[in-house]
CSV table of C-alpha atoms in Angstrom, one decimal:
chain,number,residue,atom,x,y,z
V,261,MET,CA,167.4,89.3,118.4
V,262,SER,CA,170.8,89.7,120.2
V,263,GLY,CA,174.2,90.9,119.5
V,264,ARG,CA,175.4,94.5,119.5
V,265,VAL,CA,175.3,96.2,116.1
V,266,ARG,CA,177.1,99.4,115.3
V,267,VAL,CA,175.6,101.5,112.6
V,268,TRP,CA,177.5,104.5,111.2
V,269,CYS,CA,174.7,106.7,109.9
V,270,LEU,CA,175.1,109.7,107.6
V,271,ARG,CA,173.2,112.1,105.4
V,272,HIS,CA,174.3,112.0,101.8
V,273,GLY,CA,176.8,114.6,100.6
V,274,GLU,CA,175.6,118.0,99.3
V,275,SER,CA,173.4,117.5,96.2
V,276,ALA,CA,171.9,119.5,93.4
V,277,ASN,CA,168.4,119.6,94.9
V,278,VAL,CA,169.7,121.2,98.1
V,279,ILE,CA,171.5,123.9,96.1
V,280,ALA,CA,168.4,124.6,94.0
V,281,GLY,CA,166.0,124.6,96.9
V,282,ILE,CA,163.9,121.7,95.6
V,283,ALA,CA,161.7,120.0,98.0
V,284,GLY,CA,160.7,116.3,98.3
V,285,ALA,CA,162.4,113.0,97.8
V,286,VAL,CA,163.9,114.0,94.5
V,287,PRO,CA,165.3,110.6,93.6
V,288,THR,CA,167.5,111.6,90.6
V,289,ALA,CA,169.4,114.6,92.1
V,290,PRO,CA,173.1,113.9,92.0
V,291,LEU,CA,175.9,115.0,94.3
V,292,THR,CA,177.6,118.4,93.7
V,293,ALA,CA,181.4,118.7,93.4
V,294,ARG,CA,181.3,119.8,97.1
V,295,GLY,CA,179.2,116.8,97.9
V,296,ARG,CA,181.7,114.4,96.4
V,297,HIS,CA,184.5,115.9,98.4
V,298,GLN,CA,182.3,115.5,101.6
V,299,ALA,CA,181.7,111.9,100.7
V,300,ILE,CA,185.5,111.3,100.3
V,301,ALA,CA,186.1,112.9,103.7
V,302,ALA,CA,183.4,110.6,105.2
V,303,ALA,CA,185.1,107.6,103.7
V,304,GLN,CA,188.4,108.7,105.2
V,305,ALA,CA,186.7,109.1,108.6
V,306,LEU,CA,185.4,105.6,108.4
V,307,ALA,CA,188.5,104.0,106.9
V,308,GLY,CA,189.4,102.2,110.1
V,309,GLU,CA,185.9,100.7,110.6
V,310,PRO,CA,185.3,97.1,109.7
V,311,LEU,CA,182.2,97.7,107.6
V,312,ALA,CA,180.3,94.5,106.8
V,313,ARG,CA,178.0,96.2,104.4
V,314,ILE,CA,176.8,99.7,103.3
V,315,TYR,CA,173.1,100.3,103.1
V,316,ALA,CA,171.8,103.3,101.1
V,317,SER,CA,168.6,105.0,100.1
V,318,THR,CA,167.9,104.3,96.5
V,319,ALA,CA,168.1,108.0,95.7
V,320,LEU,CA,171.0,108.8,93.4
V,321,ARG,CA,172.7,111.2,95.8
V,322,ALA,CA,172.7,108.5,98.6
V,323,ARG,CA,174.0,105.8,96.3
V,324,GLN,CA,176.8,108.1,95.0
V,325,THR,CA,177.8,108.8,98.6
V,326,ALA,CA,177.8,105.1,99.5
V,327,GLU,CA,180.1,104.4,96.5
V,328,PHE,CA,182.8,106.6,98.0
V,329,LEU,CA,182.4,104.8,101.3
V,330,ALA,CA,183.0,101.3,99.8
V,331,THR,CA,186.7,101.7,99.8
V,332,ALA,CA,187.3,98.0,100.4
V,333,PRO,CA,186.6,95.6,97.6
V,334,THR,CA,184.8,93.2,100.0
V,335,VAL,CA,182.2,95.7,101.1
V,336,ASP,CA,179.1,95.7,99.0
V,337,ILE,CA,176.3,98.3,98.8
V,338,ALA,CA,172.7,97.4,99.3
V,339,GLY,CA,170.0,99.7,98.2
V,340,MET,CA,167.0,100.1,100.5
V,341,PRO,CA,163.9,102.0,99.3
V,342,GLU,CA,162.8,102.2,102.9
V,343,LEU,CA,165.6,104.8,103.6
V,344,VAL,CA,164.4,107.4,101.0
V,345,GLU,CA,163.6,110.9,102.0
V,346,VAL,CA,160.1,112.0,103.0
V,347,GLY,CA,157.6,112.1,100.1
V,348,ILE,CA,155.5,115.2,99.7
V,349,GLY,CA,153.0,113.9,97.1
V,350,GLN,CA,151.8,116.3,94.5
V,351,HIS,CA,154.3,118.9,95.6
V,352,GLU,CA,157.3,116.6,94.9
V,353,GLY,CA,160.1,118.6,93.1
V,354,THR,CA,158.7,122.0,93.8
V,355,SER,CA,160.9,125.1,94.6
V,356,ASP,CA,158.0,127.1,95.9
V,357,PRO,CA,159.2,128.7,99.2
V,358,SER,CA,155.7,128.3,100.8
V,359,ILE,CA,155.7,124.6,100.3
V,360,ARG,CA,159.2,124.3,101.7
V,361,ALA,CA,158.1,126.3,104.7
V,362,HIS,CA,155.1,124.1,105.1
V,363,THR,CA,157.3,121.0,104.9
V,364,ALA,CA,159.5,122.4,107.7
V,365,GLU,CA,156.4,123.1,109.7
V,366,VAL,CA,155.2,119.5,109.3
V,367,LEU,CA,158.6,118.1,110.3
V,368,ARG,CA,158.5,120.3,113.4
V,369,ALA,CA,155.1,118.9,114.3
V,370,TRP,CA,156.5,115.3,114.0
V,371,ILE,CA,159.5,116.0,116.1
V,372,VAL,CA,158.5,118.6,118.6
V,373,ASP,CA,154.8,118.0,119.0
V,374,GLN,CA,155.0,114.2,118.4
V,375,ASP,CA,152.1,114.6,115.9
V,376,LEU,CA,153.0,111.9,113.4
V,377,GLY,CA,149.6,112.2,111.7
V,378,ARG,CA,150.6,115.4,109.8
V,379,ARG,CA,151.7,115.3,106.2
V,380,VAL,CA,152.4,117.7,103.3
V,381,ALA,CA,149.4,117.5,100.9
V,382,ASP,CA,149.0,113.9,99.8
V,383,GLY,CA,152.5,112.9,100.9
V,384,GLU,CA,153.6,110.6,103.7
V,385,SER,CA,152.5,110.9,107.3
V,386,GLY,CA,155.2,111.0,110.0
V,387,ARG,CA,153.9,107.5,111.1
V,388,GLN,CA,154.5,106.1,107.6
V,389,VAL,CA,158.1,107.5,107.5
V,390,VAL,CA,159.0,106.3,111.0
V,391,ASP,CA,157.5,102.8,110.3
V,392,ARG,CA,159.4,102.3,107.1
V,393,VAL,CA,162.8,103.6,108.3
V,394,THR,CA,162.4,101.7,111.6
V,395,ALA,CA,161.7,98.5,109.6
V,396,ALA,CA,164.9,99.1,107.6
V,397,PHE,CA,167.0,99.6,110.8
V,398,GLN,CA,165.6,96.5,112.4
V,399,GLN,CA,166.2,94.4,109.3
V,400,ILE,CA,169.8,95.6,109.3
V,401,ALA,CA,170.2,94.8,113.0
V,402,ASP,CA,168.8,91.3,112.5
V,403,LEU,CA,171.2,90.6,109.6
V,404,HIS,CA,174.4,91.9,111.3
V,405,PRO,CA,174.7,90.8,115.0
V,406,GLY,CA,178.1,91.7,116.3
V,407,GLU,CA,179.0,93.6,113.2
V,408,THR,CA,179.5,97.2,112.0
V,409,VAL,CA,177.7,98.7,109.0
V,410,ALA,CA,177.0,102.1,107.4
V,411,VAL,CA,173.7,103.6,106.5
V,412,VAL,CA,173.4,106.5,104.0
V,413,GLY,CA,170.1,108.3,104.2
V,414,HIS,CA,168.4,111.7,104.3
V,415,VAL,CA,168.0,114.6,106.7
V,416,ALA,CA,164.3,114.5,107.5
V,417,SER,CA,163.6,110.7,107.4
V,418,LEU,CA,166.7,109.9,109.5
V,419,THR,CA,166.0,112.7,112.0
V,420,VAL,CA,162.4,111.9,112.7
V,421,THR,CA,163.0,108.2,113.0
V,422,LEU,CA,166.3,108.2,115.0
V,423,GLY,CA,164.9,110.9,117.2
V,424,ARG,CA,162.2,108.4,118.2
V,425,LEU,CA,164.2,105.2,118.1
V,426,CYS,CA,167.0,106.6,120.3
V,427,ALA,CA,164.6,108.6,122.6
V,428,LEU,CA,166.3,111.9,121.7
V,429,GLY,CA,163.1,113.9,121.8
V,430,THR,CA,163.2,117.5,120.8
V,431,ARG,CA,167.0,117.6,121.1
V,432,VAL,CA,167.3,116.8,117.3
V,433,TRP,CA,165.1,119.8,116.3
V,434,GLY,CA,167.0,122.8,115.1
V,435,LYS,CA,170.1,120.7,114.6
V,436,PRO,CA,169.9,119.5,111.0
V,437,LEU,CA,172.3,116.7,110.1
V,438,PRO,CA,175.3,118.0,108.3
V,439,HIS,CA,176.1,116.5,104.9
V,440,ALA,CA,178.2,113.3,104.9
V,441,HIS,CA,179.0,113.5,108.7
V,442,PRO,CA,179.1,109.9,110.1
V,443,PHE,CA,177.6,109.4,113.5
V,444,LEU,CA,177.2,106.2,115.5
V,445,VAL,CA,173.9,104.5,116.3
V,446,GLU,CA,174.0,101.2,118.3
V,447,TRP,CA,171.6,98.3,118.7
V,448,ASP,CA,172.3,96.4,122.0
V,449,GLY,CA,169.8,93.6,121.3
V,450,HIS,CA,167.0,95.4,123.0
V,451,ALA,CA,167.0,99.1,122.1
V,452,TRP,CA,168.7,101.7,119.9
V,453,ASN,CA,171.1,104.3,121.3
V,454,CYS,CA,172.7,107.4,119.7
V,455,PRO,CA,175.7,108.5,121.8
V,456,ALA,CA,176.0,111.9,120.1
V,457,TRP,CA,173.8,113.7,117.6
V,458,PRO,CA,176.0,115.6,115.2
V,459,GLY,CA,173.6,118.5,114.6
V,460,ALA,CA,176.0,121.2,113.6
V,461,ALA,CA,176.1,123.2,110.4
V,462,ASP,CA,178.5,121.9,107.9
């Protein structure tokens, strides 16, 4: 594997599940009007980038965000189920504040304590999340040596995985990815690097 790959990563635009406080992967939640405007702004920010392809989680909100980024007719969108948000099993789709708090606690354990064995109920472990998202990024790197692509994903699965891939450690904790804010991640043929974590409130 050789050849530098530039990957513009971003969380999807604001979506209905975020506004409603619904936890889990929530695959059918659409973008809000604000989320659509955020996606348009992201597309404008990336307009000068020679994107070879856009990869997106198969969740509706990610696919809708990706569609705004595909401003050139030659750029296609590839759905990747490996990029979906963290699954929380039997609690999927809940708005119970206690479950949302527990989900945040588990995410903290993954990032701060490096305890990837934790999970919410019968949902995914941190190791499962990191493994599947890492596999997606490595597949993308293998397919695009010397090229630039975009990846549209989700706050928790991107944060825990890129935190490890780019050796960012606890620097990503407490700095949630803002909606539809592109940031660069690079593969140099040997390792991943993230020059600047966005981590500011949107």
